[in-house]
Amino acid sequence: DKVKVIANETNQHVAASRNIGIENSTHGLILTLDADDQMAPGSIKLLSDALVKDRTIDITYGACQFFDKLDRPVEKIGPNGVSKWPPQFKYEGLYKYPFSYCPNTSMFRNSMCERVGGFRRRFKGVEDADFYTRAISIGMRPYKATEAITLMYTIRDDSLSREDTAKYDWTKRYPEFGS
């Protein structure tokens, strides 16, 4: 219901900043949002309602719409920038893609973060993919709660995820990916 702003005196980078926010949260549900992305109207309610309704679900997400740096839908991804990714989660498809099933802006239970151990600071730019992969590997259950657009993602040439993936292949930490 309320948003609490926590200002770090120095740049802690994404993973540490997310962990600080989660540690200071007084709510049972967490949603992270990158500064250059947006949530579609009504998204928080759609995602939280699914988690409240079904306690066997640990992570919820919806459809993604992609925009370029000029805020235009990226048509090559799909009509009006709407992607077919992410699909409904299936364990047998977990390692089909060299990235997470869960978008960076998924909602999850605070208790899950405690079990997973938070976001790893060494993964600048792909900390979310690593976090959700570790969560799923210990039995946390993701669920695509809606086909409605929840995340409006901005693709940028200077994004941390592009820089990090260019440095090394983070999936090599997970032999199941078959890299």
Short mmCIF file of N, CA and C in Angstrom, two decimals:
data_model
loop_
_atom_site.label_atom_id
_atom_site.label_comp_id
_atom_site.label_asym_id
_atom_site.label_seq_id
_atom_site.Cartn_x
_atom_site.Cartn_y
_atom_site.Cartn_z
N ASP A 1 0.81 -1.20 0.00
CA ASP A 1 0.00 0.00 0.00
C ASP A 1 0.85 1.27 0.00
N LYS A 2 2.01 1.22 0.67
CA LYS A 2 2.89 2.38 0.71
C LYS A 2 4.22 2.04 0.09
N VAL A 3 4.84 3.05 -0.51
CA VAL A 3 6.17 2.88 -1.09
C VAL A 3 7.15 3.60 -0.17
N LYS A 4 8.19 2.90 0.22
CA LYS A 4 9.23 3.49 1.06
C LYS A 4 10.48 3.66 0.20
N VAL A 5 10.99 4.87 0.12
CA VAL A 5 12.19 5.14 -0.66
C VAL A 5 13.40 5.03 0.26
N ILE A 6 14.36 4.22 -0.16
CA ILE A 6 15.61 4.07 0.58
C ILE A 6 16.71 4.59 -0.33
N ALA A 7 17.39 5.63 0.11
CA ALA A 7 18.46 6.23 -0.69
C ALA A 7 19.81 5.78 -0.14
N ASN A 8 20.58 5.06 -0.94
CA ASN A 8 21.93 4.66 -0.54
C ASN A 8 22.87 5.85 -0.73
N GLU A 9 23.77 6.04 0.21
CA GLU A 9 24.71 7.17 0.10
C GLU A 9 25.69 6.96 -1.05
N THR A 10 26.03 5.71 -1.33
CA THR A 10 26.90 5.40 -2.45
C THR A 10 26.21 4.36 -3.32
N ASN A 11 26.62 4.26 -4.56
CA ASN A 11 26.02 3.30 -5.49
C ASN A 11 26.31 1.88 -5.02
N GLN A 12 25.27 1.16 -4.66
CA GLN A 12 25.40 -0.23 -4.20
C GLN A 12 25.19 -1.22 -5.34
N HIS A 13 24.84 -0.72 -6.49
CA HIS A 13 24.49 -1.51 -7.67
C HIS A 13 23.18 -2.26 -7.42
N VAL A 14 22.68 -2.89 -8.46
CA VAL A 14 21.31 -3.43 -8.45
C VAL A 14 21.09 -4.51 -7.38
N ALA A 15 21.93 -5.53 -7.37
CA ALA A 15 21.70 -6.66 -6.45
C ALA A 15 21.71 -6.23 -5.00
N ALA A 16 22.72 -5.48 -4.60
CA ALA A 16 22.80 -5.03 -3.20
C ALA A 16 21.65 -4.09 -2.87
N SER A 17 21.27 -3.22 -3.80
CA SER A 17 20.14 -2.31 -3.55
C SER A 17 18.84 -3.08 -3.39
N ARG A 18 18.65 -4.11 -4.20
CA ARG A 18 17.45 -4.93 -4.04
C ARG A 18 17.45 -5.63 -2.68
N ASN A 19 18.59 -6.18 -2.29
CA ASN A 19 18.68 -6.85 -0.99
C ASN A 19 18.39 -5.88 0.15
N ILE A 20 18.90 -4.66 0.07
CA ILE A 20 18.64 -3.66 1.11
C ILE A 20 17.15 -3.35 1.17
N GLY A 21 16.52 -3.18 0.01
CA GLY A 21 15.09 -2.92 -0.02
C GLY A 21 14.28 -4.06 0.58
N ILE A 22 14.65 -5.28 0.23
CA ILE A 22 13.93 -6.46 0.75
C ILE A 22 14.12 -6.57 2.26
N GLU A 23 15.34 -6.34 2.73
CA GLU A 23 15.61 -6.40 4.18
C GLU A 23 14.78 -5.37 4.94
N ASN A 24 14.47 -4.25 4.31
CA ASN A 24 13.70 -3.18 4.96
C ASN A 24 12.20 -3.29 4.71
N SER A 25 11.79 -4.29 3.97
CA SER A 25 10.37 -4.45 3.66
C SER A 25 9.60 -4.96 4.87
N THR A 26 8.41 -4.46 5.03
CA THR A 26 7.53 -4.94 6.10
C THR A 26 6.35 -5.71 5.53
N HIS A 27 6.40 -5.99 4.24
CA HIS A 27 5.31 -6.69 3.56
C HIS A 27 5.78 -8.09 3.17
N GLY A 28 4.87 -9.00 3.03
CA GLY A 28 5.20 -10.37 2.67
C GLY A 28 5.45 -10.61 1.19
N LEU A 29 5.12 -9.62 0.35
CA LEU A 29 5.31 -9.75 -1.08
C LEU A 29 6.29 -8.68 -1.58
N ILE A 30 7.13 -9.09 -2.52
CA ILE A 30 8.18 -8.21 -3.05
C ILE A 30 8.04 -8.13 -4.57
N LEU A 31 8.25 -6.94 -5.12
CA LEU A 31 8.32 -6.74 -6.56
C LEU A 31 9.46 -5.76 -6.81
N THR A 32 10.40 -6.16 -7.64
CA THR A 32 11.50 -5.26 -7.98
C THR A 32 11.23 -4.66 -9.36
N LEU A 33 11.69 -3.44 -9.55
CA LEU A 33 11.44 -2.75 -10.82
C LEU A 33 12.68 -1.93 -11.18
N ASP A 34 13.24 -2.20 -12.35
CA ASP A 34 14.38 -1.41 -12.83
C ASP A 34 13.93 0.02 -13.11
N ALA A 35 14.85 0.97 -12.96
CA ALA A 35 14.53 2.39 -13.10
C ALA A 35 14.00 2.75 -14.48
N ASP A 36 14.40 2.02 -15.51
CA ASP A 36 13.98 2.37 -16.87
C ASP A 36 12.79 1.55 -17.37
N ASP A 37 12.20 0.74 -16.50
CA ASP A 37 11.04 -0.06 -16.87
C ASP A 37 9.80 0.47 -16.16
N GLN A 38 8.63 -0.05 -16.58
CA GLN A 38 7.36 0.37 -15.98
C GLN A 38 6.47 -0.84 -15.76
N MET A 39 5.57 -0.69 -14.82
CA MET A 39 4.52 -1.69 -14.61
C MET A 39 3.26 -1.18 -15.30
N ALA A 40 2.57 -2.07 -15.98
CA ALA A 40 1.29 -1.69 -16.60
C ALA A 40 0.27 -1.45 -15.50
N PRO A 41 -0.71 -0.57 -15.73
CA PRO A 41 -1.73 -0.32 -14.72
C PRO A 41 -2.43 -1.62 -14.30
N GLY A 42 -2.63 -1.78 -13.01
CA GLY A 42 -3.32 -2.95 -12.47
C GLY A 42 -2.45 -4.17 -12.27
N SER A 43 -1.19 -4.11 -12.68
CA SER A 43 -0.29 -5.26 -12.62
C SER A 43 -0.04 -5.76 -11.21
N ILE A 44 0.19 -4.85 -10.30
CA ILE A 44 0.53 -5.25 -8.94
C ILE A 44 -0.62 -6.05 -8.33
N LYS A 45 -1.84 -5.61 -8.56
CA LYS A 45 -3.01 -6.33 -8.04
C LYS A 45 -3.12 -7.72 -8.68
N LEU A 46 -2.95 -7.80 -9.99
CA LEU A 46 -3.04 -9.10 -10.67
C LEU A 46 -2.01 -10.10 -10.10
N LEU A 47 -0.78 -9.63 -9.94
CA LEU A 47 0.29 -10.52 -9.46
C LEU A 47 0.10 -10.88 -7.99
N SER A 48 -0.25 -9.90 -7.17
CA SER A 48 -0.41 -10.18 -5.73
C SER A 48 -1.64 -11.03 -5.45
N ASP A 49 -2.73 -10.82 -6.18
CA ASP A 49 -3.94 -11.62 -5.97
C ASP A 49 -3.65 -13.11 -6.17
N ALA A 50 -2.85 -13.44 -7.19
CA ALA A 50 -2.52 -14.85 -7.44
C ALA A 50 -1.72 -15.45 -6.29
N LEU A 51 -0.79 -14.69 -5.74
CA LEU A 51 0.02 -15.18 -4.62
C LEU A 51 -0.82 -15.33 -3.34
N VAL A 52 -1.73 -14.40 -3.12
CA VAL A 52 -2.59 -14.47 -1.94
C VAL A 52 -3.56 -15.63 -2.05
N LYS A 53 -4.09 -15.86 -3.25
CA LYS A 53 -5.09 -16.91 -3.47
C LYS A 53 -4.49 -18.31 -3.36
N ASP A 54 -3.27 -18.51 -3.82
CA ASP A 54 -2.68 -19.84 -3.86
C ASP A 54 -1.31 -19.83 -3.18
N ARG A 55 -1.25 -20.37 -1.97
CA ARG A 55 -0.01 -20.36 -1.18
C ARG A 55 1.04 -21.32 -1.74
N THR A 56 0.70 -22.14 -2.73
CA THR A 56 1.70 -23.04 -3.32
C THR A 56 2.52 -22.33 -4.40
N ILE A 57 2.10 -21.14 -4.78
CA ILE A 57 2.82 -20.33 -5.77
C ILE A 57 3.77 -19.41 -5.02
N ASP A 58 5.00 -19.30 -5.51
CA ASP A 58 6.00 -18.45 -4.85
C ASP A 58 6.39 -17.23 -5.68
N ILE A 59 6.20 -17.30 -7.00
CA ILE A 59 6.60 -16.23 -7.91
C ILE A 59 5.49 -16.05 -8.94
N THR A 60 5.09 -14.80 -9.20
CA THR A 60 4.11 -14.55 -10.26
C THR A 60 4.67 -13.55 -11.26
N TYR A 61 4.21 -13.69 -12.48
CA TYR A 61 4.61 -12.79 -13.55
C TYR A 61 3.52 -12.78 -14.61
N GLY A 62 3.63 -11.86 -15.54
CA GLY A 62 2.66 -11.76 -16.64
C GLY A 62 3.38 -11.57 -17.95
N ALA A 63 2.68 -11.02 -18.91
CA ALA A 63 3.25 -10.79 -20.24
C ALA A 63 4.16 -9.56 -20.23
N CYS A 64 5.07 -9.52 -21.19
CA CYS A 64 6.02 -8.41 -21.31
C CYS A 64 5.85 -7.68 -22.64
N GLN A 65 5.94 -6.38 -22.55
CA GLN A 65 5.92 -5.54 -23.74
C GLN A 65 7.27 -4.82 -23.79
N PHE A 66 7.92 -4.84 -24.95
CA PHE A 66 9.26 -4.29 -25.09
C PHE A 66 9.23 -2.99 -25.88
N PHE A 67 10.02 -2.02 -25.40
CA PHE A 67 10.12 -0.71 -26.02
C PHE A 67 11.58 -0.39 -26.31
N ASP A 68 11.81 0.43 -27.34
CA ASP A 68 13.17 0.89 -27.61
C ASP A 68 13.44 2.13 -26.76
N LYS A 69 14.64 2.68 -26.89
CA LYS A 69 15.02 3.83 -26.06
C LYS A 69 14.20 5.09 -26.36
N LEU A 70 13.50 5.11 -27.49
CA LEU A 70 12.63 6.23 -27.83
C LEU A 70 11.17 5.96 -27.43
N ASP A 71 10.99 4.90 -26.65
CA ASP A 71 9.67 4.52 -26.13
C ASP A 71 8.70 4.04 -27.20
N ARG A 72 9.25 3.43 -28.26
CA ARG A 72 8.43 2.85 -29.33
C ARG A 72 8.38 1.33 -29.14
N PRO A 73 7.22 0.70 -29.34
CA PRO A 73 7.16 -0.77 -29.24
C PRO A 73 8.13 -1.41 -30.23
N VAL A 74 8.81 -2.46 -29.80
CA VAL A 74 9.76 -3.17 -30.64
C VAL A 74 8.99 -4.25 -31.40
N GLU A 75 8.61 -3.93 -32.62
CA GLU A 75 7.75 -4.81 -33.43
C GLU A 75 8.41 -6.14 -33.78
N LYS A 76 9.74 -6.19 -33.88
CA LYS A 76 10.40 -7.45 -34.24
C LYS A 76 10.25 -8.50 -33.13
N ILE A 77 9.91 -8.06 -31.93
CA ILE A 77 9.67 -9.00 -30.82
C ILE A 77 8.28 -9.60 -30.92
N GLY A 78 7.35 -8.79 -31.38
CA GLY A 78 5.97 -9.24 -31.52
C GLY A 78 5.08 -8.05 -31.82
N PRO A 79 3.83 -8.30 -32.19
CA PRO A 79 2.93 -7.19 -32.49
C PRO A 79 2.83 -6.24 -31.29
N ASN A 80 3.02 -4.96 -31.56
CA ASN A 80 3.00 -3.91 -30.54
C ASN A 80 4.06 -4.15 -29.45
N GLY A 81 5.11 -4.90 -29.78
CA GLY A 81 6.20 -5.13 -28.84
C GLY A 81 5.91 -6.19 -27.78
N VAL A 82 4.76 -6.88 -27.91
CA VAL A 82 4.39 -7.90 -26.92
C VAL A 82 5.06 -9.22 -27.28
N SER A 83 5.80 -9.75 -26.33
CA SER A 83 6.59 -10.96 -26.55
C SER A 83 5.78 -12.22 -26.22
N LYS A 84 6.16 -13.32 -26.86
CA LYS A 84 5.59 -14.63 -26.49
C LYS A 84 6.27 -15.14 -25.22
N TRP A 85 7.43 -14.57 -24.90
CA TRP A 85 8.13 -14.87 -23.66
C TRP A 85 7.62 -13.91 -22.59
N PRO A 86 7.46 -14.33 -21.40
CA PRO A 86 7.73 -15.66 -20.87
C PRO A 86 6.51 -16.56 -21.00
N PRO A 87 6.76 -17.84 -21.23
CA PRO A 87 5.64 -18.79 -21.28
C PRO A 87 5.19 -19.17 -19.87
N GLN A 88 4.11 -19.93 -19.79
CA GLN A 88 3.72 -20.50 -18.50
C GLN A 88 4.85 -21.44 -18.06
N PHE A 89 5.19 -21.40 -16.80
CA PHE A 89 6.33 -22.18 -16.32
C PHE A 89 6.06 -23.68 -16.36
N LYS A 90 7.07 -24.44 -16.80
CA LYS A 90 7.07 -25.90 -16.76
C LYS A 90 8.47 -26.32 -16.34
N TYR A 91 8.56 -27.19 -15.36
CA TYR A 91 9.89 -27.62 -14.91
C TYR A 91 10.70 -28.26 -16.03
N GLU A 92 10.04 -29.04 -16.89
CA GLU A 92 10.78 -29.71 -17.96
C GLU A 92 11.32 -28.73 -19.00
N GLY A 93 10.86 -27.50 -19.00
CA GLY A 93 11.37 -26.51 -19.93
C GLY A 93 12.33 -25.52 -19.30
N LEU A 94 12.67 -25.75 -18.03
CA LEU A 94 13.48 -24.80 -17.28
C LEU A 94 14.77 -24.41 -17.98
N TYR A 95 15.46 -25.36 -18.56
CA TYR A 95 16.75 -25.07 -19.15
C TYR A 95 16.71 -24.94 -20.67
N LYS A 96 15.51 -24.70 -21.19
CA LYS A 96 15.35 -24.54 -22.63
C LYS A 96 15.97 -23.23 -23.11
N TYR A 97 15.83 -22.20 -22.31
CA TYR A 97 16.32 -20.88 -22.68
C TYR A 97 17.58 -20.54 -21.88
N PRO A 98 18.52 -19.81 -22.45
CA PRO A 98 19.69 -19.40 -21.69
C PRO A 98 19.42 -18.13 -20.87
N PHE A 99 18.20 -18.02 -20.36
CA PHE A 99 17.84 -16.92 -19.48
C PHE A 99 16.67 -17.39 -18.62
N SER A 100 16.30 -16.60 -17.68
CA SER A 100 15.28 -16.99 -16.72
C SER A 100 13.89 -17.08 -17.34
N TYR A 101 13.09 -17.98 -16.79
CA TYR A 101 11.68 -18.05 -17.14
C TYR A 101 10.95 -16.82 -16.62
N CYS A 102 11.44 -16.29 -15.51
CA CYS A 102 10.77 -15.19 -14.84
C CYS A 102 11.36 -13.84 -15.27
N PRO A 103 10.51 -12.90 -15.66
CA PRO A 103 11.02 -11.57 -16.00
C PRO A 103 11.68 -10.93 -14.78
N ASN A 104 12.53 -9.92 -15.03
CA ASN A 104 13.19 -9.25 -13.92
C ASN A 104 12.19 -8.65 -12.95
N THR A 105 11.03 -8.27 -13.44
CA THR A 105 9.99 -7.71 -12.57
C THR A 105 8.89 -8.75 -12.38
N SER A 106 9.19 -9.69 -11.51
CA SER A 106 8.21 -10.69 -11.08
C SER A 106 7.92 -10.39 -9.61
N MET A 107 6.78 -10.83 -9.14
CA MET A 107 6.46 -10.66 -7.72
C MET A 107 6.75 -11.98 -7.01
N PHE A 108 7.31 -11.89 -5.82
CA PHE A 108 7.63 -13.11 -5.07
C PHE A 108 7.43 -12.89 -3.59
N ARG A 109 7.37 -14.01 -2.88
CA ARG A 109 7.21 -13.95 -1.42
C ARG A 109 8.54 -13.57 -0.77
N ASN A 110 8.46 -12.71 0.22
CA ASN A 110 9.65 -12.30 0.96
C ASN A 110 10.35 -13.52 1.56
N SER A 111 9.59 -14.48 2.03
CA SER A 111 10.17 -15.69 2.63
C SER A 111 11.02 -16.47 1.62
N MET A 112 10.67 -16.40 0.35
CA MET A 112 11.45 -17.07 -0.69
C MET A 112 12.84 -16.45 -0.77
N CYS A 113 12.90 -15.15 -0.68
CA CYS A 113 14.18 -14.45 -0.76
C CYS A 113 15.10 -14.91 0.37
N GLU A 114 14.54 -15.10 1.55
CA GLU A 114 15.33 -15.58 2.69
C GLU A 114 15.89 -16.97 2.40
N ARG A 115 15.08 -17.83 1.82
CA ARG A 115 15.53 -19.20 1.50
C ARG A 115 16.59 -19.24 0.41
N VAL A 116 16.45 -18.37 -0.58
CA VAL A 116 17.38 -18.34 -1.71
C VAL A 116 18.69 -17.66 -1.33
N GLY A 117 18.61 -16.72 -0.40
CA GLY A 117 19.82 -16.00 0.01
C GLY A 117 19.99 -14.66 -0.67
N GLY A 118 18.93 -14.14 -1.24
CA GLY A 118 18.99 -12.82 -1.85
C GLY A 118 19.62 -12.81 -3.24
N PHE A 119 19.80 -11.61 -3.74
CA PHE A 119 20.40 -11.41 -5.06
C PHE A 119 21.92 -11.40 -4.90
N ARG A 120 22.62 -12.09 -5.77
CA ARG A 120 24.08 -12.15 -5.71
C ARG A 120 24.68 -10.90 -6.34
N ARG A 121 25.55 -10.24 -5.57
CA ARG A 121 26.13 -8.98 -6.04
C ARG A 121 27.10 -9.16 -7.20
N ARG A 122 27.68 -10.33 -7.36
CA ARG A 122 28.65 -10.52 -8.44
C ARG A 122 27.98 -10.59 -9.82
N PHE A 123 26.68 -10.74 -9.84
CA PHE A 123 25.94 -10.81 -11.11
C PHE A 123 25.34 -9.45 -11.44
N LYS A 124 26.14 -8.53 -11.90
CA LYS A 124 25.64 -7.21 -12.25
C LYS A 124 24.96 -7.29 -13.61
N GLY A 125 23.65 -7.17 -13.62
CA GLY A 125 22.92 -7.18 -14.88
C GLY A 125 22.12 -8.44 -15.12
N VAL A 126 22.54 -9.55 -14.56
CA VAL A 126 21.77 -10.80 -14.70
C VAL A 126 21.46 -11.39 -13.32
N GLU A 127 21.51 -10.53 -12.31
CA GLU A 127 21.25 -10.98 -10.94
C GLU A 127 19.84 -11.54 -10.78
N ASP A 128 18.90 -11.03 -11.58
CA ASP A 128 17.53 -11.52 -11.50
C ASP A 128 17.42 -12.93 -12.07
N ALA A 129 18.06 -13.18 -13.20
CA ALA A 129 18.03 -14.52 -13.80
C ALA A 129 18.65 -15.55 -12.85
N ASP A 130 19.78 -15.19 -12.26
CA ASP A 130 20.43 -16.08 -11.28
C ASP A 130 19.53 -16.31 -10.07
N PHE A 131 18.91 -15.25 -9.56
CA PHE A 131 18.03 -15.33 -8.37
C PHE A 131 16.86 -16.28 -8.63
N TYR A 132 16.16 -16.08 -9.75
CA TYR A 132 14.99 -16.92 -10.04
C TYR A 132 15.40 -18.36 -10.37
N THR A 133 16.53 -18.55 -11.02
CA THR A 133 17.01 -19.91 -11.29
C THR A 133 17.31 -20.64 -9.99
N ARG A 134 17.98 -19.97 -9.06
CA ARG A 134 18.26 -20.58 -7.76
C ARG A 134 16.97 -20.87 -7.00
N ALA A 135 16.01 -19.96 -7.05
CA ALA A 135 14.73 -20.17 -6.37
C ALA A 135 14.01 -21.40 -6.90
N ILE A 136 13.96 -21.51 -8.22
CA ILE A 136 13.29 -22.65 -8.84
C ILE A 136 14.03 -23.94 -8.53
N SER A 137 15.36 -23.88 -8.47
CA SER A 137 16.15 -25.09 -8.21
C SER A 137 15.94 -25.64 -6.81
N ILE A 138 15.46 -24.83 -5.87
CA ILE A 138 15.16 -25.34 -4.52
C ILE A 138 13.67 -25.57 -4.31
N GLY A 139 12.92 -25.56 -5.42
CA GLY A 139 11.50 -25.95 -5.35
C GLY A 139 10.50 -24.82 -5.30
N MET A 140 10.95 -23.57 -5.45
CA MET A 140 10.00 -22.46 -5.49
C MET A 140 9.22 -22.54 -6.79
N ARG A 141 7.93 -22.25 -6.73
CA ARG A 141 7.04 -22.45 -7.88
C ARG A 141 6.63 -21.13 -8.53
N PRO A 142 7.08 -20.90 -9.78
CA PRO A 142 6.63 -19.73 -10.53
C PRO A 142 5.30 -20.00 -11.23
N TYR A 143 4.57 -18.94 -11.51
CA TYR A 143 3.28 -19.08 -12.17
C TYR A 143 3.00 -17.82 -12.99
N LYS A 144 2.68 -18.00 -14.25
CA LYS A 144 2.27 -16.87 -15.07
C LYS A 144 0.82 -16.58 -14.72
N ALA A 145 0.62 -15.55 -13.92
CA ALA A 145 -0.68 -15.27 -13.33
C ALA A 145 -1.66 -14.65 -14.32
N THR A 146 -1.15 -14.10 -15.41
CA THR A 146 -2.02 -13.42 -16.36
C THR A 146 -1.35 -13.33 -17.72
N GLU A 147 -2.16 -13.29 -18.77
CA GLU A 147 -1.65 -13.04 -20.11
C GLU A 147 -1.62 -11.54 -20.38
N ALA A 148 -2.14 -10.74 -19.45
CA ALA A 148 -2.10 -9.28 -19.60
C ALA A 148 -0.65 -8.79 -19.45
N ILE A 149 -0.36 -7.69 -20.07
CA ILE A 149 0.97 -7.09 -19.95
C ILE A 149 1.14 -6.59 -18.51
N THR A 150 2.20 -7.03 -17.86
CA THR A 150 2.52 -6.52 -16.53
C THR A 150 3.81 -5.70 -16.57
N LEU A 151 4.77 -6.13 -17.36
CA LEU A 151 6.05 -5.44 -17.44
C LEU A 151 6.20 -4.74 -18.78
N MET A 152 6.57 -3.48 -18.73
CA MET A 152 6.88 -2.70 -19.93
C MET A 152 8.38 -2.43 -19.86
N TYR A 153 9.13 -3.20 -20.66
CA TYR A 153 10.59 -3.27 -20.57
C TYR A 153 11.26 -2.42 -21.65
N THR A 154 12.23 -1.62 -21.24
CA THR A 154 12.97 -0.78 -22.18
C THR A 154 14.28 -1.47 -22.57
N ILE A 155 14.48 -1.67 -23.86
CA ILE A 155 15.72 -2.27 -24.36
C ILE A 155 16.70 -1.14 -24.64
N ARG A 156 17.87 -1.24 -24.00
CA ARG A 156 18.89 -0.21 -24.19
C ARG A 156 20.22 -0.86 -24.54
N ASP A 157 20.98 -0.21 -25.39
CA ASP A 157 22.30 -0.72 -25.76
C ASP A 157 23.27 -0.75 -24.58
N ASP A 158 23.08 0.16 -23.63
CA ASP A 158 24.00 0.25 -22.49
C ASP A 158 23.47 -0.44 -21.24
N SER A 159 22.53 -1.37 -21.39
CA SER A 159 21.97 -2.03 -20.21
C SER A 159 23.01 -2.92 -19.55
N LEU A 160 22.90 -3.05 -18.23
CA LEU A 160 23.83 -3.89 -17.49
C LEU A 160 23.76 -5.35 -17.93
N SER A 161 22.57 -5.82 -18.27
CA SER A 161 22.45 -7.23 -18.67
C SER A 161 23.24 -7.49 -19.96
N ARG A 162 23.27 -6.54 -20.87
CA ARG A 162 24.06 -6.72 -22.09
C ARG A 162 25.55 -6.72 -21.76
N GLU A 163 25.96 -5.82 -20.87
CA GLU A 163 27.37 -5.75 -20.48
C GLU A 163 27.80 -7.03 -19.78
N ASP A 164 26.97 -7.52 -18.85
CA ASP A 164 27.33 -8.70 -18.06
C ASP A 164 27.39 -9.95 -18.92
N THR A 165 26.41 -10.10 -19.83
CA THR A 165 26.41 -11.29 -20.68
C THR A 165 27.58 -11.26 -21.65
N ALA A 166 28.00 -10.08 -22.03
CA ALA A 166 29.16 -9.98 -22.93
C ALA A 166 30.45 -10.40 -22.21
N LYS A 167 30.53 -10.17 -20.90
CA LYS A 167 31.73 -10.52 -20.13
C LYS A 167 31.87 -12.03 -19.95
N TYR A 168 30.77 -12.67 -19.61
CA TYR A 168 30.82 -14.11 -19.40
C TYR A 168 29.42 -14.70 -19.48
N ASP A 169 29.37 -15.98 -19.66
CA ASP A 169 28.10 -16.70 -19.76
C ASP A 169 27.70 -17.16 -18.36
N TRP A 170 26.75 -16.44 -17.73
CA TRP A 170 26.35 -16.76 -16.36
C TRP A 170 25.72 -18.16 -16.25
N THR A 171 25.19 -18.69 -17.36
CA THR A 171 24.53 -20.00 -17.30
C THR A 171 25.52 -21.13 -17.05
N LYS A 172 26.81 -20.88 -17.22
CA LYS A 172 27.81 -21.93 -16.97
C LYS A 172 27.84 -22.34 -15.50
N ARG A 173 27.28 -21.52 -14.65
CA ARG A 173 27.16 -21.88 -13.23
C ARG A 173 26.08 -22.94 -13.01
N TYR A 174 25.30 -23.17 -14.04
CA TYR A 174 24.21 -24.15 -13.97
C TYR A 174 24.44 -25.21 -15.04
N PRO A 175 25.06 -26.33 -14.71
CA PRO A 175 25.38 -27.35 -15.70
C PRO A 175 24.15 -27.84 -16.48
N GLU A 176 22.98 -27.71 -15.89
CA GLU A 176 21.76 -28.18 -16.54
C GLU A 176 21.48 -27.47 -17.86
N PHE A 177 22.04 -26.25 -18.03
CA PHE A 177 21.83 -25.51 -19.27
C PHE A 177 22.58 -26.17 -20.43
N GLY A 178 23.54 -27.02 -20.11
CA GLY A 178 24.26 -27.74 -21.15
C GLY A 178 25.15 -26.86 -21.99
N SER A 179 25.67 -25.81 -21.38
CA SER A 179 26.55 -24.87 -22.11
C SER A 179 27.81 -25.54 -22.56
#
